[in-house]
Coordinates of C-alpha atoms in Angstrom, one line a residue:
M93 CA 108.7 156.1 110.8
R94 CA 109.2 152.7 112.3
I95 CA 106.4 150.8 113.9
P96 CA 106.9 150.6 117.7
T97 CA 106.2 146.9 118.0
V98 CA 108.9 146.1 115.4
V99 CA 111.4 148.3 117.2
L100 CA 110.6 146.7 120.6
N101 CA 110.7 143.1 119.2
R102 CA 114.2 143.8 117.8
L103 CA 115.4 145.2 121.1
T104 CA 114.1 142.1 122.9
A105 CA 115.8 139.8 120.4
K106 CA 119.1 141.6 121.0
A107 CA 118.6 141.6 124.7
K108 CA 118.6 137.8 124.7
V109 CA 122.2 137.9 123.5
G110 CA 124.1 137.8 126.8
N111 CA 126.6 140.7 126.6
Y112 CA 124.9 142.9 124.0
V113 CA 125.2 146.6 124.7
F114 CA 122.5 149.0 123.4
E115 CA 123.3 152.3 121.8
R116 CA 121.3 155.1 120.0
L117 CA 118.1 154.3 121.9
Y118 CA 117.2 158.0 122.5
R119 CA 116.3 158.5 118.8
N120 CA 113.2 156.3 119.4
L121 CA 111.8 159.2 121.4
Y122 CA 111.4 161.2 118.2
N123 CA 108.9 158.6 116.9
K124 CA 105.3 160.0 117.1
E125 CA 103.9 156.5 116.9
F126 CA 105.3 155.6 120.3
Y127 CA 103.5 158.6 121.9
L128 CA 100.2 157.7 120.2
E129 CA 100.4 154.1 121.6
A130 CA 101.4 155.5 125.0
Y131 CA 98.4 157.8 124.9
A132 CA 96.1 154.9 124.0
K133 CA 97.4 152.9 126.9
L134 CA 97.3 155.8 129.5
Y135 CA 93.8 156.8 128.4
G136 CA 92.3 153.8 130.2
N137 CA 94.0 154.6 133.5
K138 CA 91.9 156.1 136.3
G139 CA 94.5 158.8 137.0
S140 CA 94.8 160.1 133.4
N141 CA 92.6 163.0 134.3
T142 CA 94.3 163.7 137.6
K143 CA 96.3 166.9 137.8
G144 CA 100.0 167.0 138.7
V145 CA 101.6 170.2 139.8
N146 CA 100.0 172.1 137.0
E147 CA 96.7 172.0 135.0
D148 CA 98.1 169.5 132.5
T149 CA 95.9 166.4 132.1
I150 CA 94.9 164.0 129.3
D151 CA 92.2 166.5 128.2
G152 CA 93.1 168.4 125.1
M153 CA 95.5 165.7 123.8
S154 CA 96.7 166.6 120.3
M155 CA 99.4 166.0 117.7
K156 CA 100.7 169.5 118.5
R157 CA 101.4 168.5 122.1
I158 CA 103.3 165.4 120.9
E159 CA 105.3 167.5 118.4
K160 CA 106.2 170.0 121.1
L161 CA 107.4 167.2 123.4
I162 CA 109.5 165.7 120.7
E163 CA 111.1 169.1 119.9
K164 CA 112.1 169.5 123.5
L165 CA 113.5 166.0 123.6
Q166 CA 115.5 166.6 120.4
N167 CA 117.1 169.8 121.7
Q168 CA 117.4 168.3 125.2
T169 CA 115.5 171.1 126.9
Y170 CA 112.8 168.8 128.2
Q171 CA 112.6 168.9 132.0
P172 CA 110.1 166.8 133.9
N173 CA 107.9 168.6 136.4
P174 CA 108.1 167.7 140.1
A175 CA 105.5 165.2 141.1
R176 CA 102.6 166.3 143.2
R177 CA 102.8 164.4 146.5
V178 CA 99.7 163.0 148.2
Y179 CA 99.3 160.4 150.9
I180 CA 97.1 157.3 150.6
P181 CA 96.1 155.1 153.6
K182 CA 97.7 151.7 154.2
K183 CA 96.0 148.7 155.7
D184 CA 98.0 149.1 159.0
G185 CA 96.6 152.7 159.5
K186 CA 99.7 154.4 158.3
T187 CA 100.0 156.3 155.0
R188 CA 102.1 155.8 151.8
P189 CA 103.4 158.8 149.8
L190 CA 102.3 158.8 146.2
G191 CA 103.9 161.1 143.5
I192 CA 101.5 162.2 140.7
P193 CA 103.4 163.3 137.6
T194 CA 101.8 165.6 135.0
F195 CA 100.2 163.9 132.0
E196 CA 102.9 164.8 129.5
D197 CA 105.6 163.5 131.9
K198 CA 103.6 160.3 132.1
L199 CA 103.6 160.1 128.3
V200 CA 107.4 160.4 128.1
Q201 CA 107.8 158.0 130.9
E202 CA 105.6 155.4 129.2
V203 CA 107.7 155.6 126.0
V204 CA 110.9 155.2 128.0
R205 CA 109.4 152.4 130.1
R206 CA 108.6 150.4 127.0
L207 CA 112.1 150.7 125.6
L208 CA 113.7 149.7 129.0
E209 CA 111.3 146.8 129.5
S210 CA 112.0 145.3 126.1
I211 CA 115.7 145.3 127.0
F212 CA 115.6 144.1 130.7
E213 CA 112.5 141.9 130.8
P214 CA 114.2 138.9 129.1
S215 CA 116.9 138.8 131.8
F216 CA 114.7 139.1 134.8
S217 CA 114.5 136.1 137.2
A218 CA 111.8 133.5 136.9
H219 CA 111.3 134.0 140.7
S220 CA 110.3 137.7 140.4
H221 CA 106.6 138.3 140.0
G222 CA 105.8 142.0 140.7
F223 CA 105.0 144.5 138.0
R224 CA 105.7 142.1 135.2
P225 CA 103.8 140.9 132.1
N226 CA 101.7 137.7 132.8
R227 CA 102.7 137.6 136.4
S228 CA 100.9 138.6 139.6
C229 CA 100.5 138.0 143.3
H230 CA 98.8 134.7 142.3
T231 CA 101.7 133.4 140.2
A232 CA 104.0 134.2 143.1
L233 CA 101.8 132.4 145.6
K234 CA 101.4 129.4 143.3
E235 CA 105.1 129.1 143.0
I236 CA 105.5 129.0 146.8
R237 CA 102.8 126.4 147.2
N238 CA 104.2 124.2 144.4
T239 CA 107.9 124.4 145.2
F240 CA 108.4 125.1 148.9
T241 CA 107.5 121.4 149.9
G242 CA 109.4 120.2 152.9
T243 CA 110.5 123.7 154.0
R244 CA 111.7 123.8 157.6
W245 CA 112.2 127.5 158.0
F246 CA 110.7 130.6 156.3
I247 CA 112.7 133.9 156.0
E248 CA 110.1 136.7 155.5
G249 CA 112.1 139.5 153.8
D250 CA 111.0 143.1 153.8
I251 CA 113.2 146.0 152.6
K252 CA 112.9 149.1 154.7
G253 CA 111.4 152.0 152.8
F254 CA 112.5 150.6 149.5
F255 CA 111.0 153.0 147.0
N256 CA 112.3 156.0 149.0
N257 CA 115.8 154.6 149.4
I258 CA 116.8 153.4 145.9
D259 CA 120.3 154.8 145.4
H260 CA 120.4 156.8 142.1
H261 CA 124.1 156.2 141.4
V262 CA 123.7 152.4 141.9
L263 CA 120.6 152.3 139.7
V264 CA 122.3 154.3 136.9
G265 CA 125.4 152.1 137.2
I266 CA 123.2 149.0 136.7
L267 CA 121.5 150.7 133.6
R268 CA 124.9 151.5 132.1
K269 CA 125.9 147.9 132.1
R270 CA 123.6 147.4 129.1
I271 CA 122.9 150.9 127.8
H272 CA 125.6 153.1 126.3
D273 CA 123.5 156.0 125.4
E274 CA 124.2 159.0 127.6
K275 CA 121.2 161.0 126.2
L276 CA 118.8 158.3 127.5
I277 CA 120.7 158.0 130.8
N278 CA 120.6 161.7 131.3
L279 CA 116.8 161.7 130.7
I280 CA 116.4 159.0 133.4
W281 CA 118.5 161.1 135.7
K282 CA 116.1 164.0 135.1
F283 CA 113.1 161.7 136.1
L284 CA 114.9 160.6 139.3
R285 CA 115.9 164.1 140.3
A286 CA 112.7 165.9 139.3
G287 CA 111.7 166.3 143.0
Y288 CA 108.2 166.6 144.4
V289 CA 105.8 169.3 145.7
E290 CA 104.0 168.9 149.0
D291 CA 101.9 171.7 150.4
W292 CA 103.2 174.0 147.7
V293 CA 106.8 173.5 148.8
F294 CA 109.3 172.0 146.4
H295 CA 111.6 169.2 147.7
K296 CA 114.6 167.8 145.9
T297 CA 115.0 164.0 145.6
Y298 CA 118.5 162.6 146.2
S299 CA 117.3 159.0 146.3
G300 CA 114.3 156.8 145.6
A301 CA 111.8 156.5 142.8
P302 CA 108.4 158.1 143.3
Q303 CA 105.6 155.7 143.9
G304 CA 103.0 156.6 141.3
G305 CA 105.5 157.2 138.5
I306 CA 104.9 155.2 135.3
I307 CA 108.5 154.2 135.1
S308 CA 109.2 153.5 138.9
P309 CA 108.0 149.8 139.1
L310 CA 110.2 148.8 136.2
L311 CA 113.2 150.7 137.6
S312 CA 112.6 148.9 141.0
N313 CA 112.7 145.5 139.2
I314 CA 115.9 146.5 137.4
Y315 CA 117.4 147.4 140.7
L316 CA 116.3 144.3 142.6
N317 CA 117.2 142.0 139.8
E318 CA 120.7 142.3 141.3
L319 CA 119.3 140.7 144.5
D320 CA 117.6 138.0 142.4
D321 CA 121.0 137.2 140.7
Y322 CA 122.8 137.1 144.0
V323 CA 120.2 134.8 145.6
G324 CA 120.4 132.5 142.5
Q325 CA 124.1 132.2 142.9
Y326 CA 123.7 131.7 146.6
I327 CA 121.2 128.9 146.1
A328 CA 123.6 127.1 143.7
R329 CA 126.2 127.1 146.5
Y330 CA 123.8 126.3 149.3
N331 CA 121.9 123.4 147.7
K332 CA 123.5 120.0 148.6
G333 CA 122.7 116.4 147.8
D334 CA 120.5 114.8 145.2
K335 CA 118.0 113.3 147.7
R336 CA 117.7 112.6 151.4
I337 CA 119.0 109.4 152.9
H338 CA 116.6 106.7 153.9
N339 CA 115.1 106.8 157.4
S340 CA 116.3 103.5 159.0
S341 CA 113.3 103.3 161.3
Y342 CA 110.9 103.5 158.4
H343 CA 112.8 101.0 156.2
N344 CA 113.3 98.5 159.1
L345 CA 109.5 98.5 159.6
A346 CA 108.9 98.1 155.9
S347 CA 111.2 95.1 155.8
K348 CA 109.5 93.6 158.9
I349 CA 106.1 94.0 157.1
N350 CA 107.4 92.3 154.0
N351 CA 108.8 89.4 156.0
R352 CA 105.5 89.0 157.9
K353 CA 103.6 89.0 154.6
E354 CA 105.9 86.4 153.1
K355 CA 105.6 84.2 156.2
N356 CA 101.8 84.6 156.2
K357 CA 101.7 83.6 152.5
R358 CA 103.6 80.4 153.2
D359 CA 101.7 79.5 156.4
W360 CA 98.2 80.7 155.3
P361 CA 96.8 77.3 154.2
T362 CA 97.7 75.7 157.6
L363 CA 96.4 78.5 159.8
A364 CA 93.1 78.5 161.8
E365 CA 90.7 81.3 161.3
E366 CA 91.5 82.9 164.7
E367 CA 95.2 82.8 164.0
K368 CA 94.7 84.4 160.5
K369 CA 92.8 87.3 162.1
E370 CA 95.6 87.8 164.7
R371 CA 98.3 87.8 162.0
L372 CA 96.3 90.3 159.8
K373 CA 95.9 92.5 162.9
G374 CA 99.6 92.4 163.5
V375 CA 100.4 93.5 159.9
K376 CA 97.8 96.2 160.1
A377 CA 99.4 97.5 163.4
L378 CA 102.8 97.6 161.7
Y379 CA 101.4 99.5 158.7
K380 CA 99.9 102.1 161.1
E381 CA 103.3 102.4 162.9
L382 CA 105.0 102.7 159.5
Q383 CA 102.9 105.7 158.5
S384 CA 103.9 107.6 161.7
H385 CA 107.5 107.7 160.3
D386 CA 109.0 109.5 157.3
S387 CA 110.5 107.4 154.6
K388 CA 113.4 109.9 154.3
D389 CA 115.6 111.5 157.0
L390 CA 114.2 115.0 157.1
F391 CA 117.3 116.2 159.1
D392 CA 119.8 114.6 156.7
P393 CA 122.9 116.9 157.1
N394 CA 124.0 116.2 153.5
Y395 CA 120.7 117.4 152.0
R396 CA 120.0 121.2 151.8
R397 CA 117.7 123.2 149.7
L398 CA 116.9 126.9 149.4
K399 CA 113.8 128.3 147.7
Y400 CA 113.1 132.0 146.8
V401 CA 110.2 134.1 145.5
R402 CA 110.0 137.9 145.2
Y403 CA 107.2 140.3 144.6
A404 CA 108.4 143.9 144.4
D405 CA 110.3 144.6 147.7
D406 CA 108.8 141.7 149.6
F407 CA 110.4 138.2 149.3
L408 CA 110.1 134.8 150.9
L409 CA 112.8 132.2 151.3
G410 CA 112.2 128.6 152.2
V411 CA 115.1 126.8 153.9
I412 CA 115.4 123.1 154.1
G413 CA 118.1 123.1 156.8
S414 CA 118.7 124.2 160.4
K415 CA 117.6 127.5 162.0
K416 CA 121.3 128.4 162.4
E417 CA 121.7 128.1 158.6
A418 CA 118.5 130.2 158.1
E419 CA 120.0 132.9 160.3
H420 CA 123.2 132.8 158.3
V421 CA 121.3 133.2 155.0
K422 CA 119.5 136.2 156.5
Q423 CA 122.8 137.7 157.6
D424 CA 124.4 137.2 154.2
L425 CA 121.4 138.9 152.5
T426 CA 121.5 141.8 154.9
Q427 CA 125.1 142.3 154.1
F428 CA 124.7 142.1 150.3
L429 CA 121.8 144.6 150.4
Q430 CA 123.8 147.1 152.5
E431 CA 127.0 146.8 150.6
Q432 CA 125.9 146.4 147.0
L433 CA 122.4 148.1 146.9
K434 CA 122.6 150.5 149.8
L435 CA 119.4 149.1 151.2
E436 CA 118.4 147.9 154.7
L437 CA 116.2 144.9 155.7
S438 CA 113.4 145.9 158.1
A439 CA 114.3 144.4 161.4
E440 CA 110.7 144.1 162.7
K441 CA 109.4 142.6 159.4
T442 CA 112.2 140.3 158.4
L443 CA 111.4 137.2 160.4
I444 CA 112.6 133.7 160.6
T445 CA 109.5 131.5 161.1
H446 CA 109.3 127.7 161.7
S447 CA 107.3 126.2 158.9
K448 CA 104.7 124.7 161.2
N449 CA 103.7 128.3 162.1
N450 CA 102.3 130.9 159.7
A451 CA 104.5 133.1 157.6
R452 CA 102.8 136.1 156.1
F453 CA 103.3 136.9 152.4
L454 CA 101.1 139.0 150.1
G455 CA 98.3 138.9 152.6
Y456 CA 98.2 135.1 152.8
D457 CA 99.2 132.9 155.7
I458 CA 101.7 130.2 154.5
R459 CA 102.7 127.1 156.4
V460 CA 103.9 123.6 155.7
A461 CA 101.2 121.0 156.6
R462 CA 102.1 118.2 158.9
D463 CA 99.1 115.9 158.3
W464 CA 99.3 112.4 159.6
H465 CA 95.7 111.6 158.6
R466 CA 95.4 108.8 156.1
M467 CA 93.0 108.4 153.1
K468 CA 91.9 105.3 151.4
M469 CA 93.3 104.8 147.8
P470 CA 91.3 103.1 145.0
N471 CA 93.3 99.8 145.5
G472 CA 92.2 99.7 149.2
T473 CA 95.5 100.8 150.7
K474 CA 95.9 103.9 152.8
K475 CA 98.4 106.7 152.5
R476 CA 99.0 110.0 154.2
K477 CA 97.2 113.0 152.6
F478 CA 99.8 115.8 152.1
N479 CA 102.6 115.6 154.7
Y480 CA 105.0 118.5 154.4
Q481 CA 103.2 120.2 151.5
T482 CA 103.0 124.0 151.5
K483 CA 99.5 125.4 152.1
L484 CA 97.9 128.8 151.7
F485 CA 95.3 130.3 154.0
V486 CA 93.1 133.3 154.4
P487 CA 94.1 135.1 157.6
H488 CA 91.1 135.4 159.9
E489 CA 91.9 139.0 160.9
K490 CA 92.4 140.1 157.3
Y491 CA 88.7 139.8 156.3
I492 CA 87.6 141.3 159.6
Q493 CA 89.9 144.3 158.9
K494 CA 88.5 144.5 155.4
L495 CA 84.9 144.7 156.7
V496 CA 85.8 147.4 159.2
Q497 CA 87.8 149.2 156.5
L498 CA 84.7 149.3 154.3
N499 CA 82.6 150.5 157.2
A500 CA 80.4 147.4 156.8
L501 CA 81.1 146.0 160.3
K502 CA 81.2 147.4 163.8
I503 CA 83.0 145.4 166.5
G504 CA 81.4 146.0 169.8
P505 CA 82.2 144.9 173.4
N506 CA 83.6 141.3 173.8
N507 CA 84.5 141.4 170.1
G508 CA 80.8 141.1 169.0
W509 CA 80.2 141.6 165.3
K510 CA 77.5 143.9 164.0
P511 CA 76.9 144.6 160.3
I512 CA 76.1 148.3 159.8
H513 CA 74.9 150.4 157.0
R514 CA 77.3 152.4 154.9
S515 CA 76.2 156.0 155.0
Y516 CA 78.4 157.1 152.1
L517 CA 76.4 154.7 149.7
V518 CA 72.9 155.8 150.8
H519 CA 72.7 158.5 148.2
N520 CA 73.6 156.2 145.3
D521 CA 70.9 154.6 143.2
D522 CA 69.7 151.0 144.1
L523 CA 71.7 149.4 141.2
E524 CA 74.9 151.2 142.1
I525 CA 74.6 150.0 145.8
L526 CA 74.1 146.4 144.7
R527 CA 76.9 146.4 142.2
T528 CA 79.3 148.1 144.7
Y529 CA 78.7 145.2 147.2
N530 CA 79.0 142.6 144.5
A531 CA 82.2 144.0 143.1
E532 CA 83.8 144.2 146.6
I533 CA 82.8 140.6 147.5
E534 CA 83.8 139.1 144.2
G535 CA 87.1 141.0 144.1
Y536 CA 88.0 139.9 147.6
Y537 CA 87.2 136.3 146.8
N538 CA 89.1 136.5 143.6
Y539 CA 92.2 137.5 145.5
Y540 CA 92.0 134.8 148.1
R541 CA 90.6 131.9 145.9
L542 CA 93.9 130.0 146.1
A543 CA 93.5 129.5 149.9
S544 CA 92.7 126.1 151.3
N545 CA 90.3 127.7 153.7
V546 CA 88.7 130.2 151.3
H547 CA 85.3 128.9 152.4
V548 CA 85.7 131.1 155.5
L549 CA 84.8 134.0 153.2
Q550 CA 81.2 132.8 153.4
S551 CA 81.1 134.8 156.7
F552 CA 82.5 137.8 154.9
R553 CA 79.8 137.6 152.2
Q554 CA 77.0 137.2 154.8
T555 CA 78.2 140.2 156.8
M556 CA 78.4 142.2 153.6
K557 CA 74.9 141.1 152.6
Y558 CA 73.4 142.3 155.9
S559 CA 75.3 145.6 155.7
M560 CA 73.8 146.1 152.2
I561 CA 70.3 145.3 153.4
K562 CA 70.8 147.8 156.3
T563 CA 72.1 150.4 153.7
Y564 CA 68.9 150.0 151.7
A565 CA 66.8 150.1 154.9
N566 CA 68.5 153.4 155.9
K567 CA 68.0 154.8 152.5
Y568 CA 64.2 154.1 152.5
K569 CA 63.8 154.7 156.3
S570 CA 62.5 151.1 156.6
T571 CA 63.3 147.9 158.6
V572 CA 65.6 145.0 157.6
S573 CA 62.6 142.6 157.2
K574 CA 60.6 145.0 155.1
T575 CA 63.7 145.7 152.9
I576 CA 64.2 142.0 152.4
N577 CA 60.6 141.6 151.3
K578 CA 60.8 144.7 149.0
F579 CA 63.8 143.5 147.1
S580 CA 63.0 139.8 147.0
I581 CA 62.8 138.5 143.4
N582 CA 62.3 134.8 142.8
G583 CA 63.5 134.2 146.3
E584 CA 66.7 136.1 145.8
F585 CA 67.8 139.6 146.7
G586 CA 67.7 141.7 143.5
V587 CA 67.2 145.1 141.8
R588 CA 65.2 145.7 138.7
Y589 CA 66.4 148.4 136.2
E590 CA 65.5 149.7 132.8
T591 CA 67.7 149.3 129.7
K592 CA 67.2 149.9 126.0
E593 CA 66.4 146.2 125.7
G594 CA 63.8 146.4 128.4
L595 CA 63.5 145.6 132.1
K596 CA 66.4 143.6 133.6
T597 CA 67.3 142.2 137.1
A598 CA 70.6 142.3 138.9
Y599 CA 70.9 139.9 141.8
F600 CA 73.1 139.9 144.9
T601 CA 76.2 137.8 144.1
L602 CA 75.9 134.0 144.4
Q603 CA 79.7 133.6 144.0
R604 CA 80.7 130.3 145.6
M605 CA 83.5 130.6 148.1
E606 CA 85.5 127.6 146.9
K607 CA 89.1 127.0 146.1
N608 CA 90.0 127.8 142.5
D609 CA 93.5 127.6 141.1
E610 CA 92.8 128.9 137.7
I611 CA 94.6 132.1 136.7
K612 CA 92.8 133.5 133.6
Q613 CA 94.5 136.9 133.6
P614 CA 96.9 138.3 136.3
T615 CA 94.5 141.2 137.0
V616 CA 94.5 140.9 140.8
D617 CA 97.4 143.3 141.3
T618 CA 96.9 146.9 142.1
V619 CA 99.5 147.9 139.5
E620 CA 98.6 146.7 136.1
N621 CA 100.9 144.6 134.0
T622 CA 103.2 146.4 131.8
L623 CA 103.6 144.6 128.5
I624 CA 100.0 144.7 127.5
Y625 CA 100.2 147.2 124.7
S626 CA 97.5 148.9 122.7
G627 CA 97.9 149.2 119.0
R628 CA 96.3 151.8 116.8
T629 CA 92.8 152.3 118.4
S630 CA 89.7 154.0 116.9
M631 CA 90.4 156.9 119.3
I632 CA 93.8 157.5 117.7
D633 CA 92.3 157.2 114.2
R634 CA 89.7 159.8 115.2
L635 CA 92.5 162.1 116.5
L636 CA 94.4 161.8 113.2
A637 CA 91.4 162.1 111.0
E638 CA 91.6 166.0 111.1
K639 CA 87.8 166.3 111.1
C640 CA 86.0 168.0 114.0
E641 CA 83.3 165.8 115.4
W642 CA 81.2 168.8 116.3
C643 CA 81.4 171.4 113.5
A644 CA 82.6 168.8 110.9
L645 CA 85.4 171.1 109.7
S646 CA 88.0 169.1 107.8
G647 CA 91.8 169.4 107.4
V648 CA 92.3 171.0 110.8
P649 CA 94.4 169.9 113.8
L650 CA 92.3 168.4 116.6
E651 CA 92.3 168.2 120.4
M652 CA 90.7 165.3 122.2
H653 CA 88.2 166.3 124.8
H654 CA 88.1 163.8 127.8
V655 CA 85.5 163.3 130.6
H656 CA 86.3 161.2 133.6
K657 CA 83.0 159.2 133.6
L658 CA 80.0 159.3 131.3
K659 CA 77.7 159.2 134.2
D660 CA 79.2 162.6 135.3
L661 CA 77.5 164.2 132.2
Q662 CA 74.1 165.6 133.0
G663 CA 72.9 165.5 129.4
K664 CA 71.7 169.1 129.4
K665 CA 74.0 170.3 126.6
K666 CA 73.9 168.9 123.1
W667 CA 77.6 167.9 123.2
E668 CA 77.0 166.0 126.4
Q669 CA 74.0 164.3 124.7
R670 CA 76.1 163.3 121.8
M671 CA 78.8 161.8 124.0
I672 CA 76.2 159.9 126.0
A673 CA 74.5 158.6 122.7
H674 CA 77.8 157.4 121.3
R675 CA 78.9 156.0 124.8
R676 CA 82.2 157.6 124.4
K677 CA 84.3 159.5 127.0
T678 CA 86.2 161.3 124.3
M679 CA 85.3 163.7 121.5
A680 CA 87.7 164.9 118.8
L681 CA 87.3 168.7 118.4
C682 CA 89.0 171.4 116.5
V683 CA 90.9 173.9 118.7
T684 CA 88.1 176.5 118.4
C685 CA 85.3 174.1 119.4
H686 CA 87.3 172.7 122.3
H687 CA 88.0 176.2 123.5
D688 CA 84.3 177.0 123.2
L689 CA 83.3 173.9 125.1
H690 CA 85.4 174.8 128.1
N691 CA 84.0 178.3 128.1
G692 CA 80.5 177.0 128.0
M693 CA 79.8 178.5 124.5
L694 CA 79.7 175.3 122.4
D695 CA 75.9 175.1 122.2

């Protein structure tokens, strides 16, 4: 049985050969090792214990389940279950449909996803950042900031109902360009046409990829890579000129300054002090006038540039050209999406914005700075700070909305702010309340730390702090001032708690709200990156050990018992006490012990 990593590396190596076509991929679905690694990866997901349309969850995972799945795939009787549809709130008050597959369907999808990713990832555009390994919202935003310098117009692209409108025939046609394995293609058809259940009613799916499916983000990137390729070719045709022509006004002034300086140099020994001051004043005035002009002609008709960045179904184009040209670019993109990908640009969200105004992308405001202020250089000369550089900003209304969304802020008459307690946290213990607030503040800062004005989040933190104090005050039926005194430790707000090592203290976050460009790991996305694989873990070794961790019976098939959170265990039963002592959310049990556990008969 081949090691999955070796198989995937070979597929990736072949994928880098331009026109290579893949065959006999389906046979990899018979490899148990793929499912064990998929299980190890899915185990860490919050939704692994969430039910789909049936009772199937990660609990009770066993080699027997994997063998049954493989048997169905071998005789091609495997049929994915319809996804269970739920709705989750969006920031604008609307809802987004989410399809929840059963766990075994997730397992198969994860294996297929890994195979497809190893084939298609090497050919994806460098300007695509969503749902990809080592890429994130931050890498997309940094590319915009670093490469959109001098942009005159932004085109804010938003595809209308993208995930619901992916054309299945177009998608399969794209897959068939590189995959000549009808068994695998048929399996993907089954995923796409599995349908969904809402309010106990089955609905067929004729288009789209369910949001929530393991394989959907990758399929969306494969689909929109066609757009990336089209834009890449479009940019090659659109771009014109090596550099802008010189601005005659700027260079005439520069020549005038040089002539004055040469003349001053010749005449200097013969000049009176008053005349020297006058001449220096004249040169200084010319320098000041010079810095009010651009050295290049920003409207050079023979210089054009087009920049592009995409994150999932949102994209941003930067046009160095006229508004008429920007409108023409938008029209061409609209036509390509309609004719080739059967998609429609959202009329109300696809905007053409002048770069002196804010364009909105991934929750940031983006504009091109026009800063005529000058700063002194080490050699004593002055130069403009950052004219026509792209800057990122935290939108003011965003963090206000976030506070309201968290129920930490109430906006009264005349838009007055009032921090309020959060009633749904009152019943948590003191440490949980503190850590909840800290995580929310640090998480929000972490997302917006690329912004030039990230310091405005000091206001966000202070509002959250007073909301937290009021939550404690409400919990203990006290006042704000008494609560501050009660939780004051060394002049800071903190909570003491017991551990095995003794008494410890957790403080309210002192996170500094300052700009930070460092990207340690692209973990700020809501959807995790997809090429971070787990190898053989201790959990898998325990499953394969064939020794029950409760009755110690050896040589028997095992089932892995899962709990959602350790803190959910009350510790009244011996098996709970053992899981708590080992600090594990899993226990490998023989079939009899697992059955007894669920029937309340294990101890």
